[in-house]
mmCIF file of C-alpha atoms in Angstrom:
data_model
loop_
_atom_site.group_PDB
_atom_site.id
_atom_site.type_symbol
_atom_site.label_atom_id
_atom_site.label_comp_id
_atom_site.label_asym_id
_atom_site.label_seq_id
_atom_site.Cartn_x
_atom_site.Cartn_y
_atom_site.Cartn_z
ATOM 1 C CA UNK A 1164 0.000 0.000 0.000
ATOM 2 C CA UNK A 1165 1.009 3.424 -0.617
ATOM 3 C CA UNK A 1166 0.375 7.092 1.262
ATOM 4 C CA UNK A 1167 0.538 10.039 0.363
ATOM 5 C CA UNK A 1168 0.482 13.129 2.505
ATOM 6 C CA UNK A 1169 0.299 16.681 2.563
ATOM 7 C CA UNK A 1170 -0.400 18.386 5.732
ATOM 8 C CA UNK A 1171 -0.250 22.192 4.213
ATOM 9 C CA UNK A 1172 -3.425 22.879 3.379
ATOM 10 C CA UNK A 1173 -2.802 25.963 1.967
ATOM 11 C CA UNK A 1174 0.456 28.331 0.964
ATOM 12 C CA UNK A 1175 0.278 32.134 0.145
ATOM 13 C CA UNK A 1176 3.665 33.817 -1.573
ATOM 14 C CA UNK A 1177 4.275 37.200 -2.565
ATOM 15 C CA UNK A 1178 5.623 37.243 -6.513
ATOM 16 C CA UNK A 1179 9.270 36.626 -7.070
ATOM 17 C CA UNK A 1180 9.548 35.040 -3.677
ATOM 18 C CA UNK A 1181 9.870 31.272 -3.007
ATOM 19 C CA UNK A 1182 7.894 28.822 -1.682
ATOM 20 C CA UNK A 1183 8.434 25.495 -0.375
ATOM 21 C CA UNK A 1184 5.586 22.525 -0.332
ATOM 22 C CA UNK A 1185 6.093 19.581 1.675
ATOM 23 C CA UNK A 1186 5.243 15.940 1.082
ATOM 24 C CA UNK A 1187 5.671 12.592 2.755
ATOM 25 C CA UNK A 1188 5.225 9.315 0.461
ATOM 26 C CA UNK A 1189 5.563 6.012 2.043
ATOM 27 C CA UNK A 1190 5.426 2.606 0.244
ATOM 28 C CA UNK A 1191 7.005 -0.683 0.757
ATOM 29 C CA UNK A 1192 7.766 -0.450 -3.868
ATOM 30 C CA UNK A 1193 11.913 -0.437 -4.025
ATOM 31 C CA UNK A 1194 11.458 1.335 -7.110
ATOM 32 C CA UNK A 1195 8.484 4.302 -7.900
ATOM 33 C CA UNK A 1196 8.007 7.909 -9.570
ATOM 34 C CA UNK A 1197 7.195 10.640 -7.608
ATOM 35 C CA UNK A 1198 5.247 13.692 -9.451
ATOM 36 C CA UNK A 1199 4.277 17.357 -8.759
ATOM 37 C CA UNK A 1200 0.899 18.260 -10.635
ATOM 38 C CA UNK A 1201 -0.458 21.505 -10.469
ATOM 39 C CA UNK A 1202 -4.757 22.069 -10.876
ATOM 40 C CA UNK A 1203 -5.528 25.610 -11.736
ATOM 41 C CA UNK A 1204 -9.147 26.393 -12.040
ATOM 42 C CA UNK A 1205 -9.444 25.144 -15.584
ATOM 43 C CA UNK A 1206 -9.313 21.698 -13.038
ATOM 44 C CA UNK A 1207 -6.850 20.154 -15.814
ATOM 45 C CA UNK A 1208 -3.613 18.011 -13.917
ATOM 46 C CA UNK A 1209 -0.594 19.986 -15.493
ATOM 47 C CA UNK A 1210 2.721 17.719 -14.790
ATOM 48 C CA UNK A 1211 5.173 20.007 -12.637
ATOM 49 C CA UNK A 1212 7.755 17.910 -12.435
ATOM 50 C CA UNK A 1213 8.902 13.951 -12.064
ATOM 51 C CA UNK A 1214 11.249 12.239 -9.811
ATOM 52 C CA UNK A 1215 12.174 8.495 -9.886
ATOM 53 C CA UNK A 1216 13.397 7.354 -6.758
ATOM 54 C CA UNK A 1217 16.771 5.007 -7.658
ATOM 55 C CA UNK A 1218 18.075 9.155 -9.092
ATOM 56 C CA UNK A 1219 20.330 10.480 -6.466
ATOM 57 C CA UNK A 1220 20.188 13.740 -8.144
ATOM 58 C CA UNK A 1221 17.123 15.840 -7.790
ATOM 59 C CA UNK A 1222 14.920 16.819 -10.257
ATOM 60 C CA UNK A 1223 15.047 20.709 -11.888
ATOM 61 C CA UNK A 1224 12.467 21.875 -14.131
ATOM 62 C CA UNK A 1225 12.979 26.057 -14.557
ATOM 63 C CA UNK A 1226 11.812 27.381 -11.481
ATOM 64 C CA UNK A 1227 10.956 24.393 -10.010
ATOM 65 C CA UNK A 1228 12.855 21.622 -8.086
ATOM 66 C CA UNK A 1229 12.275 18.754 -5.100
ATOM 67 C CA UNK A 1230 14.322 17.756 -2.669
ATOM 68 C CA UNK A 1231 13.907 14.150 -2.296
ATOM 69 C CA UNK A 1232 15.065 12.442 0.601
ATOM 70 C CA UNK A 1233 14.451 8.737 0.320
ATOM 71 C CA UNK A 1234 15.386 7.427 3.891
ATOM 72 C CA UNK A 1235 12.905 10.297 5.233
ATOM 73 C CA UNK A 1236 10.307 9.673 2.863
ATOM 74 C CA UNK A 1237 9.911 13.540 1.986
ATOM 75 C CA UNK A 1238 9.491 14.913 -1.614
ATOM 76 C CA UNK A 1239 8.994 18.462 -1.311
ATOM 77 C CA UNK A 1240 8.644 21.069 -3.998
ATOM 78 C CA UNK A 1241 10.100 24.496 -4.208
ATOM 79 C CA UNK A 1242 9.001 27.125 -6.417
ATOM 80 C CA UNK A 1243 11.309 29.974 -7.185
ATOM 81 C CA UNK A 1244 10.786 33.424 -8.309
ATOM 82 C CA UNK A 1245 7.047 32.591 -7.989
ATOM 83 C CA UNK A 1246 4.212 34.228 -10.306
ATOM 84 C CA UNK A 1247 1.038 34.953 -10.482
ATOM 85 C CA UNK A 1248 0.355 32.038 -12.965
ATOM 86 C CA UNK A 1249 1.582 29.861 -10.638
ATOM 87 C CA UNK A 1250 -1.399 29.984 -8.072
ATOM 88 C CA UNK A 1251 -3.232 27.124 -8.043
ATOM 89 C CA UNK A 1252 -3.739 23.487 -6.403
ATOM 90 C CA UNK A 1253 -0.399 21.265 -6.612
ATOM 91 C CA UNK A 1254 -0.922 17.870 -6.205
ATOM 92 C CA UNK A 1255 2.043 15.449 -4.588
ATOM 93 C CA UNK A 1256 1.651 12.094 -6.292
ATOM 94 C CA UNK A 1257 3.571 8.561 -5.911
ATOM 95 C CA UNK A 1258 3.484 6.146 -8.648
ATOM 96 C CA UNK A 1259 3.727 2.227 -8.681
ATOM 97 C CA UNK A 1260 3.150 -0.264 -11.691
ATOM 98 C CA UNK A 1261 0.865 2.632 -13.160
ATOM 99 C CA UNK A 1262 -1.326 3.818 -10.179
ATOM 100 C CA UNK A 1263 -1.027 7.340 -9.348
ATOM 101 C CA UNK A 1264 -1.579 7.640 -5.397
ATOM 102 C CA UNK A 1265 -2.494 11.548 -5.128
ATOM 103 C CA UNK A 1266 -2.094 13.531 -1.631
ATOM 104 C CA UNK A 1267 -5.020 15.816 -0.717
ATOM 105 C CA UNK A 1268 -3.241 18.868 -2.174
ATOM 106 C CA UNK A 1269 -1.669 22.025 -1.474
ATOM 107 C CA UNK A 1270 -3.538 25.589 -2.683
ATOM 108 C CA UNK A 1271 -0.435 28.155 -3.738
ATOM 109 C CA UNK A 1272 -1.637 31.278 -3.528
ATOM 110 C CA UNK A 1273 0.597 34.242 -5.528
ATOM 111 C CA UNK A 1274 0.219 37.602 -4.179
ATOM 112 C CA UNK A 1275 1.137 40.799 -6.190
ATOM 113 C CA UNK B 740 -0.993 17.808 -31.361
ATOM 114 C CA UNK B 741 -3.762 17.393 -29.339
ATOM 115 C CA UNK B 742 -4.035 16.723 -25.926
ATOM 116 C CA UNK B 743 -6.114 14.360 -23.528
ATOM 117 C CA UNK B 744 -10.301 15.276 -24.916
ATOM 118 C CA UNK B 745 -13.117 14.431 -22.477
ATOM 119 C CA UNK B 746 -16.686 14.837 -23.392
ATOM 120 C CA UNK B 747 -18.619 15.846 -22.288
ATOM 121 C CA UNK B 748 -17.940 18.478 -19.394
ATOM 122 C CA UNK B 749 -20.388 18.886 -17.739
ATOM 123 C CA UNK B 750 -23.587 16.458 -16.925
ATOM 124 C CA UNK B 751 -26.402 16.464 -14.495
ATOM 125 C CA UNK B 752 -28.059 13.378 -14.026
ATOM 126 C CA UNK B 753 -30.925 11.807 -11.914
ATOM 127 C CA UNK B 754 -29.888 9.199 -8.654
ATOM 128 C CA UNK B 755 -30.436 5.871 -9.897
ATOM 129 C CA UNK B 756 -29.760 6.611 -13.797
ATOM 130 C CA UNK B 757 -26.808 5.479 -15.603
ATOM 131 C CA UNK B 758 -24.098 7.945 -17.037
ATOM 132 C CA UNK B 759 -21.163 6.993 -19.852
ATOM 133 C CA UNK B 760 -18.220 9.386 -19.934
ATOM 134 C CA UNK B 761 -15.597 9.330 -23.328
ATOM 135 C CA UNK B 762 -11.655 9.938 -22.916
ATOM 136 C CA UNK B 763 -9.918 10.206 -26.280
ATOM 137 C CA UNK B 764 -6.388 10.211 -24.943
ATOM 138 C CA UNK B 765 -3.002 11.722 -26.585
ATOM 139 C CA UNK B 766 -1.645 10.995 -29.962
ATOM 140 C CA UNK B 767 0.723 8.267 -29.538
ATOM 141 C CA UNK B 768 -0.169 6.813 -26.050
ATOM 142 C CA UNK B 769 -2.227 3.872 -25.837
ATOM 143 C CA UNK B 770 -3.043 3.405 -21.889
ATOM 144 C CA UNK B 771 -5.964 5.012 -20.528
ATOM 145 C CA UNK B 772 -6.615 5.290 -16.466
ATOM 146 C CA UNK B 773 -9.574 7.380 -14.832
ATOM 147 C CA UNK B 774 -9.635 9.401 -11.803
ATOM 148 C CA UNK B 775 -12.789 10.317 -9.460
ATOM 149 C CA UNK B 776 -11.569 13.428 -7.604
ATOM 150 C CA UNK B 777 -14.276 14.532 -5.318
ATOM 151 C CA UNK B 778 -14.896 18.559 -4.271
ATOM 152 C CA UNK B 779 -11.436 19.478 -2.178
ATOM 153 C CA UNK B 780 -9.454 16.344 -2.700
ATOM 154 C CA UNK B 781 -6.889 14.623 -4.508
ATOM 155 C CA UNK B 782 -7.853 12.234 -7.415
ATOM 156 C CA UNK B 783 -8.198 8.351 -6.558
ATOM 157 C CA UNK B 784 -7.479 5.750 -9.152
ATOM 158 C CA UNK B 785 -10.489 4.246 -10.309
ATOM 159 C CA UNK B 786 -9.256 1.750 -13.415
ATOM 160 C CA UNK B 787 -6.571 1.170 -16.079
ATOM 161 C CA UNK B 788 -7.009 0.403 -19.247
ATOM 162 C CA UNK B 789 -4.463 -1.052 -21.864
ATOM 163 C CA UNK B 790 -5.107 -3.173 -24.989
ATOM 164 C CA UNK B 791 -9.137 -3.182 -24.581
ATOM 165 C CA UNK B 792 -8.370 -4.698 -20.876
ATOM 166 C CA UNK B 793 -8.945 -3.596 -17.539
ATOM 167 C CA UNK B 794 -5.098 -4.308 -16.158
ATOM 168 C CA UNK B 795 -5.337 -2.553 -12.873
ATOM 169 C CA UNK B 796 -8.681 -1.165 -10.625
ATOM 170 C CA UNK B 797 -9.103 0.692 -7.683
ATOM 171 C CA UNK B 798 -10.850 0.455 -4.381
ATOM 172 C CA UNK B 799 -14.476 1.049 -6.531
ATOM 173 C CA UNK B 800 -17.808 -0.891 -6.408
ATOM 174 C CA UNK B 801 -18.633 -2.887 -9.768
ATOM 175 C CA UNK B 802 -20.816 -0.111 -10.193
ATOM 176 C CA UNK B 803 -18.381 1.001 -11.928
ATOM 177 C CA UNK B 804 -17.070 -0.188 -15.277
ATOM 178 C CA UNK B 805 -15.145 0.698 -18.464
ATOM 179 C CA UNK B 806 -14.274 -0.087 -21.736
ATOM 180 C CA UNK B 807 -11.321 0.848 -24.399
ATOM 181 C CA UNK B 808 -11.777 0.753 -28.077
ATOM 182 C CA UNK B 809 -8.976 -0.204 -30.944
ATOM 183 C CA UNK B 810 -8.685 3.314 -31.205
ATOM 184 C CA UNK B 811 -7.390 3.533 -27.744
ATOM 185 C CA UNK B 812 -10.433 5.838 -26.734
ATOM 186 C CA UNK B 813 -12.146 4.823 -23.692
ATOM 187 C CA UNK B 814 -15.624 4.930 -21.741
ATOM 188 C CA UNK B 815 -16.192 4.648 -17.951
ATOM 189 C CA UNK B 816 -20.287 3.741 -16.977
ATOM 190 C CA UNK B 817 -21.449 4.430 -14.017
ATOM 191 C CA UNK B 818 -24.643 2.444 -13.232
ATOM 192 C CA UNK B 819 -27.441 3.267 -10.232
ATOM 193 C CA UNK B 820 -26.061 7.148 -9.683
ATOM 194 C CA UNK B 821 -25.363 7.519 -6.276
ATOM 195 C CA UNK B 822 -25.248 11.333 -5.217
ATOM 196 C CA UNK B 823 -21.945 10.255 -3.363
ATOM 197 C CA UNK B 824 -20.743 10.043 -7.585
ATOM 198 C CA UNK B 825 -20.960 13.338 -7.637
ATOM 199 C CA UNK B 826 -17.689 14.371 -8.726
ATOM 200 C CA UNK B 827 -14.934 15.205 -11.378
ATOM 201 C CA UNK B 828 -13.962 12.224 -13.371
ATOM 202 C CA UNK B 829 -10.042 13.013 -14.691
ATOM 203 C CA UNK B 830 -9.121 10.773 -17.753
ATOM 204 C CA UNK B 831 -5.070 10.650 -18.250
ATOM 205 C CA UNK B 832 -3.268 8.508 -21.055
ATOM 206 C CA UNK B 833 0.241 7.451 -21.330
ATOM 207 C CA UNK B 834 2.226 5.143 -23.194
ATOM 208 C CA UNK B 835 2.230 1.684 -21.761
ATOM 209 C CA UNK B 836 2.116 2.993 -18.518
ATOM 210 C CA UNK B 837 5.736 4.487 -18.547
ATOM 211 C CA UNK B 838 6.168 6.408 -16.183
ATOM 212 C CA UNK B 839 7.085 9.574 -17.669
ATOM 213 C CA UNK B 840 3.732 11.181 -16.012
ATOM 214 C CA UNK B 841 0.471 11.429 -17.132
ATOM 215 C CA UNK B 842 -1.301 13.622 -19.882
ATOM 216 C CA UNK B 843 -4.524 14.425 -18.504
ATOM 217 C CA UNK B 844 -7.834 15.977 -19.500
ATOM 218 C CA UNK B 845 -10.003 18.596 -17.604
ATOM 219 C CA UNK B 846 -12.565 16.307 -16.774
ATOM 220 C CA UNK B 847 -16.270 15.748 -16.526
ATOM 221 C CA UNK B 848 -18.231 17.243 -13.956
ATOM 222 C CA UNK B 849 -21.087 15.420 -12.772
ATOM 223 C CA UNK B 850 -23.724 16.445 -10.592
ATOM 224 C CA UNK B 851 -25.723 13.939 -9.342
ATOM 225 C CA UNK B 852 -29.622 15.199 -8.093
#
């Protein structure tokens, strides 16, 4: 079985600041994906960015990046020089043999 | 190119009827998968689909049930609407389940009365 959590339930940034979102993904899988989707109001799951978990290195993708730590079971996002096209719902997500295990979701807020 | 299509995007149907929602999934992938994702959650995995076969289902009653065409498109029937089905139902495609990510659509709201 597989869990997914985020316990943010909600994150407000000013633009060009940075923000950090936190998740914890647990399974007993040696090998998985990890994935960042972000749900703005249009409700369609936009892929952030992708992590599989035998990479050392972390994943980059422009302004975003994790910081996966394995042993601690923590995949968190950060989102740098954050704009206003950036608020909406990010999703923390855990993939096994094609079954994407979603957390409950963090809102991003982006403040002018 | 286009993209993950669902149709259609909104519905409002009756407890007790029976709905059908389409997925036509991305040019080149061939693996279908549907998501219920209820009003302030995540999505949960509902069913796979890949080569006209259900390969993998979720933690949903036989209510529910699905079908994929040659043409990779796919259906998902709901049968005796429960207003608990009330949801959005996310269709994402991929290519044999590689785990690359998903392509999804933006889903079918139903409403459930």
């Amino acid at each position: 079985a597989q869990t997914v959590t985020q316990s943010q339930p909600e994150m407000s940034v000013q633009e060009a600041e940075t923000v950090t979102l936190s998740c914890t993904y647990d399974t007993s899988e040696s090998n998985y994906y990890l994935f960042w989707y972000k749900q703005p109001p249009s409700r369609q799951m936009i892929l952030v960015i992708r992590q599989e978990a035998y990479k050392q290195q972390n994943a980059t993708e422009n302004r975003f990046s994790v910081n996966f730590q394995k042993a601690a079971k923590s995949f968190s996002l950060k989102i740098s020089d954050s704009q206003l096209g950036d608020t909406a719902m990010y999703f923390c997500a855990g993939d096994s043999w094609g079954k994407l295990q979603f957390g409950a979701g963090t809102q991003v807020v982006v403040t002018p | 190119d286009a993209g993950v299509t669902q149709s259609p995007t909104h519905l409002i149907k009756t407890r007790g009827q029976q709905v059908t929602l389409r997925c036509s999934p991305k040019s080149g992938h061939d693996t279908v998968s549907w998501y219920q994702q209820a009003l302030g959650q995540g999505p949960q995995f509902i069913f796979q689909y890949y080569e006209e076969e259900e390969r993998q289902r979720g933690n949903f009653p036989d209510r529910f049930s699905g079908h994929q065409f040659p043409n990779y498109s796919s259906e998902l029937n709901v049968n005796a609407l429960l207003l608990g089905d009330s949801a959005l139902y996310l269709c994402a495609s991929s290519f044999q389940s590689i785990n690359y990510g998903y392509t999804f659509g933006s889903g079918t709201r139903l409403t459930v009365v």
